[in-house]
């Protein structure tokens, strides 16, 4: 089949309209409040690099792999997370590894890296499988074909995975209460406040954050209680469970031999929950949506899940390239973290253009992943980009759902394994179809979610639809 014929068969999932002309300051502020994704006009998807003065100061947009590599890797020491990004994130996340800079970040990253080593991550596969199987059982107790709010289903599953892997003895809270607190967090701290954009000093209260303070107090108290009880257990000489909390309490900086300070342990627990929960849930939500619109890919994913996924060995996922490809394609079109930003510390040059100190460099995985120069049929859904040797031809700095360079996502292997395990379990048991007439549109808060949620019918797969004798029922027995 010719490329043109192939392109005409591809499904193009929804994205916000792209303005033809640059916006003024007021329109920018209103758009950022409504949906920051709409800020990217048509030109952004065609330009490799731009630097210039905007209403908010010097800005650069880097959507060329060489420019991205320069900022995130080659000259990363000259680019720190900028004030805007930190002001949005740090009130909630404290000085954890996601928001820390300089020596504080380096020491934390060194101490935390072993928690996410391949060996530890594979060790979490059984917990991930247990949570996924419980979620399937929960859905199976509902009427066949009942409507599920898929975003909520996924958020609950990924929160439970973190609960199991961080604190295998539970949060000591109703999962519902924690879930609600997290949703409140994203609705308050997750908003870009115009006062931040205007560079107003931190002591001027932001209304949404003011409302979010009770949520932070809730997080702090819940996490402190868990740390206290775990320390008491260790001090009493009991063998602690092997989970991330035990590893965090035992973590030592390999260079200095020092453990993490109490505040840093708490900040990193909250960081893992916030950074690892909505992101993974959104990647899975978009994956199910896209599969529901592309029956041939859904069939391929089901066939693979039926045949190659083994719930008794959930960590061995080498036989699941299609599941990996549909996940990666969902994160290409709808990257959960849709914007990275950095501030130039000293004057620099990127692709030959002068970048003065203080310039805010914006790198949007959303724009990069749909850039005209980098992708064939950039807005179309086509998981085959990640199959049959084609993945290796993608520039490392053209596809960055987990970032890149020294500050690449520490949870990348964890999230990928978790998402494939959850996806396999759900696809083996159910077929998800969109409720007719429900509009779908991505909206950026801290993460990229479907605006207004995603309502889908969860229909049990008939035995006849299950492609191998090794079907779900045989697998769970
Ligand atoms: C699909 C799921 C996920 C996506 C798309 C994602 C994406 C990202 C991205 C893009 C960054 C880099 C931010 C920047 O450079 O400014 C990042 C950093 C980070 N992520 Fe993830 N993440 C995911 C899951 C997780 C999980 C499961 C955890 C932990 C359990 C986690 C913990 C972190 C941490 C701690 C950092 C900061 C690393 C540092 O600055 O040294 N993430 N993530």
Short mmCIF file of C-alpha atoms and ligand atoms in Angstrom, two decimals:
data_model
loop_
_atom_site.label_atom_id
_atom_site.label_comp_id
_atom_site.label_asym_id
_atom_site.label_seq_id
_atom_site.Cartn_x
_atom_site.Cartn_y
_atom_site.Cartn_z
CA UNK A 1 0.00 0.00 0.00
CA UNK A 2 1.28 3.51 -0.78
CA UNK A 3 2.11 5.91 2.03
CA UNK A 4 -0.68 8.29 0.93
CA UNK A 5 -3.27 5.48 0.99
CA UNK A 6 -1.99 4.34 4.35
CA UNK A 7 -2.17 7.91 5.71
CA UNK A 8 -5.79 8.27 4.63
CA UNK A 9 -6.70 5.17 6.68
CA UNK A 10 -5.07 6.42 9.85
CA UNK A 11 -7.15 7.75 12.70
CA UNK A 12 -6.41 11.36 13.72
CA UNK A 13 -7.40 11.81 17.36
CA UNK A 14 -8.61 15.18 18.67
CA UNK A 15 -6.32 18.08 19.56
CA UNK A 16 -7.08 21.74 20.29
CA UNK A 17 -7.23 24.18 17.37
CA UNK A 18 -3.90 25.83 16.53
CA UNK A 19 -3.89 29.60 16.15
CA UNK A 20 -2.50 30.96 12.88
CA UNK A 21 -1.14 34.15 14.49
CA UNK A 22 0.76 34.80 17.75
CA UNK A 23 -1.43 35.78 20.72
CA UNK A 24 -1.28 39.02 22.71
CA UNK A 25 -0.46 39.09 26.46
CA UNK A 26 -4.08 39.01 27.71
CA UNK A 27 -5.11 36.24 25.34
CA UNK A 28 -2.01 34.27 26.44
CA UNK A 29 -2.96 34.57 30.11
CA UNK A 30 -6.58 33.55 29.47
CA UNK A 31 -5.51 30.63 27.29
CA UNK A 32 -2.99 29.42 29.88
CA UNK A 33 -5.69 29.45 32.50
CA UNK A 34 -8.16 27.58 30.27
CA UNK A 35 -5.87 25.04 28.67
CA UNK A 36 -2.11 25.69 28.20
CA UNK A 37 -2.09 23.22 25.30
CA UNK A 38 -3.95 25.78 23.18
CA UNK A 39 -1.03 28.19 23.42
CA UNK A 40 0.87 26.36 20.68
CA UNK A 41 0.04 27.96 17.36
CA UNK A 42 0.57 26.38 13.95
CA UNK A 43 4.09 27.83 13.64
CA UNK A 44 5.36 26.02 16.75
CA UNK A 45 4.89 22.65 15.00
CA UNK A 46 6.97 23.84 12.05
CA UNK A 47 9.79 25.80 13.73
CA UNK A 48 12.83 23.89 15.02
CA UNK A 49 13.97 26.70 17.33
CA UNK A 50 12.91 30.20 18.21
CA UNK A 51 14.33 32.75 20.64
CA UNK A 52 13.07 36.26 21.26
CA UNK A 53 11.40 38.71 23.63
CA UNK A 54 7.80 37.97 24.65
CA UNK A 55 5.41 39.94 26.88
CA UNK A 56 6.79 37.89 29.79
CA UNK A 57 10.54 38.26 29.12
CA UNK A 58 13.07 36.38 27.01
CA UNK A 59 11.73 33.05 25.80
CA UNK A 60 13.04 30.25 23.60
CA UNK A 61 11.18 27.29 22.17
CA UNK A 62 13.31 24.25 21.42
CA UNK A 63 11.68 21.60 19.24
CA UNK A 64 14.64 20.30 17.34
CA UNK A 65 16.37 17.15 18.65
CA UNK A 66 19.82 18.82 18.64
CA UNK A 67 18.48 21.81 20.60
CA UNK A 68 16.66 19.54 23.06
CA UNK A 69 19.83 17.51 23.54
CA UNK A 70 21.85 20.67 24.12
CA UNK A 71 19.52 21.93 26.88
CA UNK A 72 18.72 18.64 28.62
CA UNK A 73 22.05 16.85 28.24
CA UNK A 74 25.12 18.47 26.67
CA UNK A 75 24.89 21.79 28.49
CA UNK A 76 22.39 20.74 31.18
CA UNK A 77 24.54 22.41 33.87
CA UNK A 78 23.60 25.78 32.36
CA UNK A 79 19.84 25.13 32.53
CA UNK A 80 18.02 24.95 35.84
CA UNK A 81 14.34 24.35 36.38
CA UNK A 82 12.93 27.84 36.11
CA UNK A 83 11.14 29.86 38.77
CA UNK A 84 7.76 29.44 37.09
CA UNK A 85 7.98 25.67 36.99
CA UNK A 86 9.27 25.55 40.57
CA UNK A 87 6.65 27.95 41.84
CA UNK A 88 3.98 25.78 40.32
CA UNK A 89 5.41 22.54 41.68
CA UNK A 90 7.32 23.16 44.85
CA UNK A 91 4.63 24.47 47.19
CA UNK A 92 3.24 20.97 47.13
CA UNK A 93 6.30 18.88 46.59
CA UNK A 94 8.76 20.44 49.02
CA UNK A 95 12.44 19.97 48.32
CA UNK A 96 12.14 16.49 46.82
CA UNK A 97 14.22 15.20 43.92
CA UNK A 98 11.77 16.54 41.31
CA UNK A 99 12.13 20.16 42.38
CA UNK A 100 15.55 20.34 44.08
CA UNK A 101 18.53 21.91 42.31
CA UNK A 102 22.31 21.76 42.55
CA UNK A 103 24.01 19.69 45.25
CA UNK A 104 20.72 18.98 47.07
CA UNK A 105 19.33 17.41 43.88
CA UNK A 106 22.55 15.48 43.10
CA UNK A 107 22.71 13.97 46.60
CA UNK A 108 19.06 12.93 46.50
CA UNK A 109 19.29 11.49 43.00
CA UNK A 110 22.35 9.43 43.94
CA UNK A 111 20.65 8.08 47.04
CA UNK A 112 17.35 7.36 45.27
CA UNK A 113 18.65 5.84 42.02
CA UNK A 114 19.12 2.32 43.50
CA UNK A 115 15.42 2.27 44.51
CA UNK A 116 14.51 2.30 40.81
CA UNK A 117 17.22 -0.04 39.50
CA UNK A 118 16.04 -2.72 37.02
CA UNK A 119 16.33 -5.38 39.76
CA UNK A 120 14.15 -3.45 42.22
CA UNK A 121 11.61 -2.58 39.51
CA UNK A 122 11.20 -6.22 38.45
CA UNK A 123 10.84 -7.03 42.15
CA UNK A 124 7.72 -4.81 42.22
CA UNK A 125 6.03 -6.69 39.34
CA UNK A 126 4.08 -9.06 41.59
CA UNK A 127 2.60 -6.17 43.58
CA UNK A 128 1.65 -4.45 40.33
CA UNK A 129 0.01 -7.65 39.06
CA UNK A 130 -1.91 -8.10 42.33
CA UNK A 131 -3.33 -4.58 42.12
CA UNK A 132 -4.21 -4.99 38.42
CA UNK A 133 -5.95 -8.34 39.03
CA UNK A 134 -7.93 -6.80 41.90
CA UNK A 135 -9.00 -3.94 39.64
CA UNK A 136 -10.21 -6.45 37.03
CA UNK A 137 -12.11 -8.35 39.74
CA UNK A 138 -13.70 -5.07 40.90
CA UNK A 139 -14.83 -4.24 37.37
CA UNK A 140 -16.12 -7.77 36.86
CA UNK A 141 -18.38 -7.40 39.89
CA UNK A 142 -20.24 -4.62 38.06
CA UNK A 143 -22.95 -5.18 35.49
CA UNK A 144 -21.44 -6.30 32.18
CA UNK A 145 -21.15 -3.28 29.89
CA UNK A 146 -21.56 -0.73 32.70
CA UNK A 147 -20.05 2.68 32.00
CA UNK A 148 -16.70 3.32 33.67
CA UNK A 149 -15.01 6.70 34.13
CA UNK A 150 -11.71 5.38 32.80
CA UNK A 151 -9.59 8.23 34.17
CA UNK A 152 -10.85 7.49 37.67
CA UNK A 153 -10.43 3.73 37.26
CA UNK A 154 -6.81 4.22 36.16
CA UNK A 155 -6.08 6.80 38.87
CA UNK A 156 -7.28 4.38 41.53
CA UNK A 157 -5.19 1.53 40.11
CA UNK A 158 -1.99 3.57 39.83
CA UNK A 159 -2.47 5.01 43.32
CA UNK A 160 -2.91 1.48 44.66
CA UNK A 161 0.26 0.38 42.86
CA UNK A 162 2.17 3.18 44.57
CA UNK A 163 0.52 2.35 47.86
CA UNK A 164 1.60 -1.30 47.53
CA UNK A 165 5.12 -0.59 46.32
CA UNK A 166 5.81 2.41 48.58
CA UNK A 167 4.06 1.22 51.70
CA UNK A 168 3.12 -2.41 51.34
CA UNK A 169 1.20 -2.17 54.60
CA UNK A 170 -1.12 0.48 53.24
CA UNK A 171 -1.57 4.21 53.58
CA UNK A 172 -3.45 3.96 56.84
CA UNK A 173 -6.14 6.00 55.09
CA UNK A 174 -9.14 5.14 52.99
CA UNK A 175 -7.80 5.02 49.39
CA UNK A 176 -10.80 7.24 48.51
CA UNK A 177 -9.69 9.97 50.92
CA UNK A 178 -6.18 10.01 49.47
CA UNK A 179 -7.56 9.98 45.95
CA UNK A 180 -9.79 12.98 46.67
CA UNK A 181 -6.88 14.85 48.25
CA UNK A 182 -4.79 14.24 45.14
CA UNK A 183 -7.58 15.43 42.84
CA UNK A 184 -7.88 18.58 44.97
CA UNK A 185 -4.13 19.05 44.75
CA UNK A 186 -4.20 19.00 40.95
CA UNK A 187 -7.17 21.37 40.84
CA UNK A 188 -5.42 23.88 43.10
CA UNK A 189 -1.63 23.62 42.81
CA UNK A 190 -1.88 22.18 39.33
CA UNK A 191 -3.18 25.42 37.84
CA UNK A 192 -0.95 27.99 36.25
CA UNK A 193 -1.71 31.17 38.18
CA UNK A 194 -1.56 34.43 36.21
CA UNK A 195 0.31 35.97 39.18
CA UNK A 196 3.12 33.46 38.59
CA UNK A 197 3.21 34.33 34.93
CA UNK A 198 3.49 38.00 35.73
CA UNK A 199 6.36 37.23 38.09
CA UNK A 200 4.51 38.48 41.21
CA UNK A 201 6.48 37.80 44.42
CA UNK A 202 5.79 34.55 46.26
CA UNK A 203 4.35 36.30 49.35
CA UNK A 204 1.29 37.48 47.37
CA UNK A 205 -1.28 34.74 48.01
CA UNK A 206 -2.55 32.74 45.05
CA UNK A 207 -6.27 32.05 45.60
CA UNK A 208 -6.25 28.48 44.25
CA UNK A 209 -3.21 27.58 46.37
CA UNK A 210 -4.81 29.08 49.42
CA UNK A 211 -7.66 26.61 48.93
CA UNK A 212 -5.11 23.81 48.51
CA UNK A 213 -3.35 24.30 51.85
CA UNK A 214 -5.63 21.89 53.70
CA UNK A 215 -4.69 19.23 51.13
CA UNK A 216 -0.98 19.69 51.79
CA UNK A 217 -1.56 19.41 55.52
CA UNK A 218 -3.46 16.17 54.90
CA UNK A 219 -0.56 14.75 52.84
CA UNK A 220 2.04 15.76 55.40
CA UNK A 221 0.17 14.26 58.33
CA UNK A 222 -0.66 11.01 56.52
CA UNK A 223 2.94 10.50 55.40
CA UNK A 224 4.44 11.43 58.78
CA UNK A 225 2.22 8.86 60.47
CA UNK A 226 3.40 6.14 58.08
CA UNK A 227 7.09 7.02 58.55
CA UNK A 228 6.68 7.04 62.35
CA UNK A 229 5.09 3.61 62.43
CA UNK A 230 7.72 2.13 60.09
CA UNK A 231 10.59 3.54 62.14
CA UNK A 232 8.99 2.15 65.30
CA UNK A 233 8.78 -1.26 63.65
CA UNK A 234 12.45 -1.19 62.58
CA UNK A 235 13.57 0.03 66.03
CA UNK A 236 11.59 -2.78 67.69
CA UNK A 237 13.76 -5.22 65.70
CA UNK A 238 11.00 -6.51 63.37
CA UNK A 239 11.91 -7.37 59.79
CA UNK A 240 10.46 -4.50 57.69
CA UNK A 241 8.61 -5.30 54.44
CA UNK A 242 10.63 -4.83 51.26
CA UNK A 243 8.98 -1.76 49.80
CA UNK A 244 10.08 1.69 48.66
CA UNK A 245 9.61 3.15 52.15
CA UNK A 246 12.05 0.66 53.68
CA UNK A 247 14.49 1.38 50.83
CA UNK A 248 14.04 5.14 51.36
CA UNK A 249 14.72 4.88 55.08
CA UNK A 250 17.82 2.79 54.36
CA UNK A 251 19.00 4.86 51.35
CA UNK A 252 22.54 6.24 51.63
CA UNK A 253 24.34 8.64 49.36
CA UNK A 254 27.03 6.36 47.83
CA UNK A 255 29.55 9.24 47.93
CA UNK A 256 29.01 10.55 51.45
CA UNK A 257 27.39 7.54 53.14
CA UNK A 258 24.77 9.88 54.60
CA UNK A 259 21.07 8.96 54.84
CA UNK A 260 18.30 11.26 53.65
CA UNK A 261 17.07 13.91 56.09
CA UNK A 262 13.55 13.41 57.47
CA UNK A 263 12.12 16.33 55.44
CA UNK A 264 13.61 14.88 52.29
CA UNK A 265 12.09 11.44 52.94
CA UNK A 266 8.67 13.00 53.36
CA UNK A 267 9.11 15.29 50.34
CA UNK A 268 10.16 12.35 48.16
CA UNK A 269 7.26 10.14 49.22
CA UNK A 270 4.87 12.94 48.28
CA UNK A 271 6.88 13.49 45.09
CA UNK A 272 6.64 9.83 44.05
CA UNK A 273 2.90 9.81 44.68
CA UNK A 274 2.30 13.02 42.77
CA UNK A 275 4.82 12.43 39.97
CA UNK A 276 4.03 8.76 39.51
CA UNK A 277 0.29 8.50 39.87
CA UNK A 278 -1.55 10.85 37.49
CA UNK A 279 1.16 10.55 34.84
CA UNK A 280 0.86 6.78 34.55
CA UNK A 281 -2.94 6.89 34.90
CA UNK A 282 -3.20 9.38 32.04
CA UNK A 283 -0.90 7.39 29.79
CA UNK A 284 -3.18 4.37 30.32
CA UNK A 285 -6.39 6.38 29.89
CA UNK A 286 -5.25 7.73 26.52
CA UNK A 287 -4.05 4.26 25.49
CA UNK A 288 -7.52 2.77 26.04
CA UNK A 289 -9.19 5.67 24.26
CA UNK A 290 -6.94 5.36 21.20
CA UNK A 291 -7.34 1.57 21.07
CA UNK A 292 -11.13 1.99 21.14
CA UNK A 293 -10.85 4.10 17.97
CA UNK A 294 -8.50 1.74 16.13
CA UNK A 295 -10.05 -1.76 16.19
CA UNK A 296 -7.19 -3.40 14.28
CA UNK A 297 -4.67 -2.23 16.90
CA UNK A 298 -6.96 -3.23 19.72
CA UNK A 299 -7.20 -6.71 18.22
CA UNK A 300 -3.40 -6.96 17.91
CA UNK A 301 -2.96 -5.81 21.50
CA UNK A 302 -5.56 -8.31 22.74
CA UNK A 303 -3.98 -11.19 20.83
CA UNK A 304 -0.60 -10.36 22.30
CA UNK A 305 -1.92 -9.93 25.84
CA UNK A 306 -3.77 -13.27 25.63
CA UNK A 307 -0.79 -15.15 24.29
CA UNK A 308 2.32 -13.52 25.69
CA UNK A 309 1.46 -11.94 29.03
CA UNK A 310 1.94 -14.32 31.93
CA UNK A 311 0.38 -13.14 35.22
CA UNK A 312 2.56 -15.63 37.07
CA UNK A 313 5.70 -13.94 35.67
CA UNK A 314 4.42 -10.38 35.27
CA UNK A 315 7.91 -8.87 35.16
CA UNK A 316 8.92 -10.62 31.94
CA UNK A 317 7.46 -8.41 29.25
CA UNK A 318 9.85 -9.06 26.37
CA UNK A 319 7.07 -10.82 24.45
CA UNK A 320 4.83 -7.74 24.57
CA UNK A 321 6.15 -5.30 21.92
CA UNK A 322 2.68 -4.34 20.71
CA UNK A 323 1.50 -3.42 24.22
CA UNK A 324 4.63 -1.32 24.57
CA UNK A 325 4.06 0.30 21.16
CA UNK A 326 0.43 1.28 21.87
CA UNK A 327 1.53 2.78 25.17
CA UNK A 328 4.40 4.70 23.55
CA UNK A 329 2.18 5.98 20.75
CA UNK A 330 -0.37 7.21 23.32
CA UNK A 331 2.44 9.06 25.14
CA UNK A 332 3.64 10.50 21.83
CA UNK A 333 0.25 12.02 21.01
CA UNK A 334 -0.74 12.84 24.58
CA UNK A 335 2.46 13.09 26.65
CA UNK A 336 1.38 13.12 30.32
CA UNK A 337 4.03 15.78 31.04
CA UNK A 338 3.32 18.15 28.17
CA UNK A 339 5.82 20.89 29.03
CA UNK A 340 9.37 21.06 30.34
CA UNK A 341 10.97 24.40 31.01
CA UNK A 342 14.42 25.58 32.02
CA UNK A 343 16.15 28.89 32.68
CA UNK A 344 19.55 29.70 31.16
CA UNK A 345 22.01 30.51 33.96
CA UNK A 346 24.67 32.08 31.74
CA UNK A 347 24.68 33.33 28.13
CA UNK A 348 24.68 30.46 25.66
CA UNK A 349 24.12 29.68 21.98
CA UNK A 350 21.66 27.10 20.70
CA UNK A 351 21.82 26.07 17.03
CA UNK A 352 23.88 29.20 16.42
CA UNK A 353 21.33 31.57 18.02
CA UNK A 354 22.30 33.70 21.05
CA UNK A 355 20.44 32.72 24.20
CA UNK A 356 21.03 35.35 26.92
CA UNK A 357 21.19 34.42 30.61
CA UNK A 358 17.70 34.42 32.15
CA UNK A 359 15.98 33.14 29.00
CA UNK A 360 13.24 30.63 29.74
CA UNK A 361 13.57 27.70 27.36
CA UNK A 362 10.33 25.84 26.71
CA UNK A 363 10.45 22.27 25.47
CA UNK A 364 7.01 20.85 24.89
CA UNK A 365 6.95 17.07 24.38
CA UNK A 366 3.45 17.66 22.95
CA UNK A 367 4.85 19.89 20.18
CA UNK A 368 8.06 17.90 19.68
CA UNK A 369 6.13 14.63 19.33
CA UNK A 370 3.93 16.14 16.60
CA UNK A 371 6.55 18.24 14.86
CA UNK A 372 6.24 18.40 11.07
CA UNK A 373 9.97 17.90 10.50
CA UNK A 374 10.28 14.84 12.70
CA UNK A 375 7.28 12.58 12.16
CA UNK A 376 5.37 11.12 9.26
CA UNK A 377 1.62 11.82 9.67
CA UNK A 378 2.46 13.57 12.96
CA UNK A 379 -1.10 13.91 14.28
CA UNK A 380 -2.22 10.42 13.27
CA UNK A 381 -2.38 7.35 15.50
CA UNK A 382 0.12 4.78 14.25
CA UNK A 383 1.77 2.49 16.83
CA UNK A 384 3.75 0.81 14.03
CA UNK A 385 6.27 3.68 14.43
CA UNK A 386 7.52 1.78 17.48
CA UNK A 387 7.61 -1.70 15.93
CA UNK A 388 9.72 -3.82 13.60
CA UNK A 389 12.99 -1.93 14.01
CA UNK A 390 11.39 1.48 13.37
CA UNK A 391 11.68 2.49 17.05
CA UNK A 392 15.49 2.43 16.80
CA UNK A 393 15.35 5.00 13.99
CA UNK A 394 13.61 7.61 16.19
CA UNK A 395 16.04 10.24 17.46
CA UNK A 396 16.45 9.88 21.25
CA UNK A 397 15.72 13.61 21.59
CA UNK A 398 12.64 13.62 19.32
CA UNK A 399 10.61 11.42 21.68
CA UNK A 400 10.87 12.42 25.34
CA UNK A 401 7.75 11.46 27.34
CA UNK A 402 10.04 10.85 30.33
CA UNK A 403 12.39 13.77 29.65
CA UNK A 404 16.09 13.17 28.97
CA UNK A 405 19.55 13.81 30.35
CA UNK A 406 20.50 13.77 34.03
CA UNK A 407 16.98 14.76 35.11
CA UNK A 408 15.24 12.05 33.11
CA UNK A 409 12.30 10.51 34.99
CA UNK A 410 13.63 8.32 37.76
CA UNK A 411 10.46 6.22 37.57
CA UNK A 412 10.64 5.49 33.82
CA UNK A 413 11.21 1.73 34.04
CA UNK A 414 8.77 1.46 36.95
CA UNK A 415 6.01 3.30 35.05
CA UNK A 416 6.56 1.39 31.81
CA UNK A 417 6.41 -2.00 33.51
CA UNK A 418 3.41 -0.97 35.59
CA UNK A 419 1.47 0.39 32.61
CA UNK A 420 2.04 -2.73 30.50
CA UNK A 421 0.97 -5.03 33.33
CA UNK A 422 -2.21 -3.03 33.96
CA UNK A 423 -2.98 -2.78 30.25
CA UNK A 424 -2.50 -6.52 29.70
CA UNK A 425 -4.84 -7.40 32.57
CA UNK A 426 -7.54 -5.01 31.38
CA UNK A 427 -7.33 -6.06 27.72
CA UNK A 428 -7.51 -9.75 28.56
CA UNK A 429 -10.70 -9.25 30.57
CA UNK A 430 -12.54 -6.37 28.88
CA UNK A 431 -13.22 -4.47 25.74
CA UNK A 432 -13.58 -0.74 26.32
CA UNK A 433 -15.71 1.35 23.96
CA UNK A 434 -16.50 5.04 24.10
CA UNK A 435 -19.93 6.16 25.23
CA UNK A 436 -21.47 7.62 22.08
CA UNK A 437 -21.43 11.38 21.68
CA UNK A 438 -19.02 12.07 24.53
CA UNK A 439 -16.56 14.74 23.27
CA UNK A 440 -12.87 14.07 23.83
CA UNK A 441 -10.28 16.84 24.16
CA UNK A 442 -6.90 16.90 25.91
CA UNK A 443 -6.47 19.50 28.62
CA UNK A 444 -3.25 20.31 30.42
CA UNK A 445 -3.29 20.69 34.17
CA UNK A 446 -0.07 19.41 35.77
CA UNK A 447 -0.59 16.41 33.50
CA UNK A 448 -2.46 16.01 30.22
CA UNK A 449 -5.89 14.54 30.80
CA UNK A 450 -9.09 14.18 28.80
CA UNK A 451 -11.19 17.24 29.62
CA UNK A 452 -14.27 16.22 31.59
CA UNK A 453 -13.06 12.61 31.89
CA UNK A 454 -13.44 9.61 29.60
CA UNK A 455 -16.58 7.52 29.85
CA UNK A 456 -16.34 4.05 28.35
CA UNK A 457 -18.39 0.86 28.37
CA UNK A 458 -16.43 -1.96 29.98
CA UNK A 459 -17.71 -5.10 28.25
CA UNK A 460 -16.45 -8.51 29.24
CA UNK A 461 -14.69 -10.26 26.43
CA UNK A 462 -16.45 -13.42 25.33
CA UNK A 463 -14.45 -16.62 25.35
CA UNK A 464 -14.78 -16.65 21.58
CA UNK A 465 -12.99 -13.30 21.39
CA UNK A 466 -10.07 -14.58 23.38
CA UNK A 467 -7.58 -15.77 20.90
CA UNK A 468 -5.71 -18.55 22.61
CA UNK A 469 -6.51 -21.49 24.83
CA UNK A 470 -4.36 -19.74 27.42
CA UNK A 471 -7.28 -17.40 28.02
CA UNK A 472 -7.87 -15.16 30.96
CA UNK A 473 -9.90 -17.72 32.91
CA UNK A 474 -7.21 -20.33 32.57
CA UNK A 475 -4.62 -17.74 33.57
CA UNK A 476 -6.30 -16.67 36.78
CA UNK A 477 -7.26 -20.14 37.92
C1 LIG B 1 3.96 7.46 32.42
C2 LIG B 1 4.41 7.87 33.59
C3 LIG B 1 5.41 8.98 33.80
C4 LIG B 1 5.77 10.01 32.97
C5 LIG B 1 5.25 10.31 31.57
C6 LIG B 1 6.78 10.78 33.65
C7 LIG B 1 7.41 11.89 33.12
C8 LIG B 1 8.45 12.56 33.72
C9 LIG B 1 9.22 13.63 33.12
C10 LIG B 1 8.98 14.21 31.73
C11 LIG B 1 10.16 14.02 34.00
C12 LIG B 1 11.26 15.08 33.76
C13 LIG B 1 10.81 16.47 34.17
C14 LIG B 1 11.82 17.55 33.78
O1 LIG B 1 12.85 17.25 33.19
O2 LIG B 1 11.55 18.73 34.08
C15 LIG B 1 10.00 13.22 35.18
C16 LIG B 1 10.76 13.33 36.32
C17 LIG B 1 10.54 12.59 37.47
N1 LIG B 1 9.64 11.55 37.63
FE1 LIG B 1 8.41 10.82 36.24
N2 LIG B 1 7.00 10.22 34.88
C18 LIG B 1 6.20 9.10 35.01
C19 LIG B 1 6.15 8.23 36.08
C20 LIG B 1 6.87 8.36 37.25
C21 LIG B 1 6.84 7.45 38.37
C22 LIG B 1 6.02 6.16 38.42
C23 LIG B 1 7.64 7.98 39.34
C24 LIG B 1 7.97 7.47 40.73
C25 LIG B 1 7.42 6.47 41.31
C26 LIG B 1 8.19 9.21 38.81
C27 LIG B 1 9.05 10.04 39.49
C28 LIG B 1 9.73 11.10 38.92
C29 LIG B 1 10.74 11.88 39.63
C30 LIG B 1 11.14 11.70 41.08
C31 LIG B 1 11.25 12.81 38.72
C32 LIG B 1 12.33 13.86 38.97
C33 LIG B 1 13.69 13.31 38.59
C34 LIG B 1 14.82 14.32 38.78
O3 LIG B 1 14.60 15.53 38.61
O4 LIG B 1 15.93 13.87 39.09
N3 LIG B 1 7.71 9.41 37.54
N4 LIG B 1 8.96 12.33 34.99
#
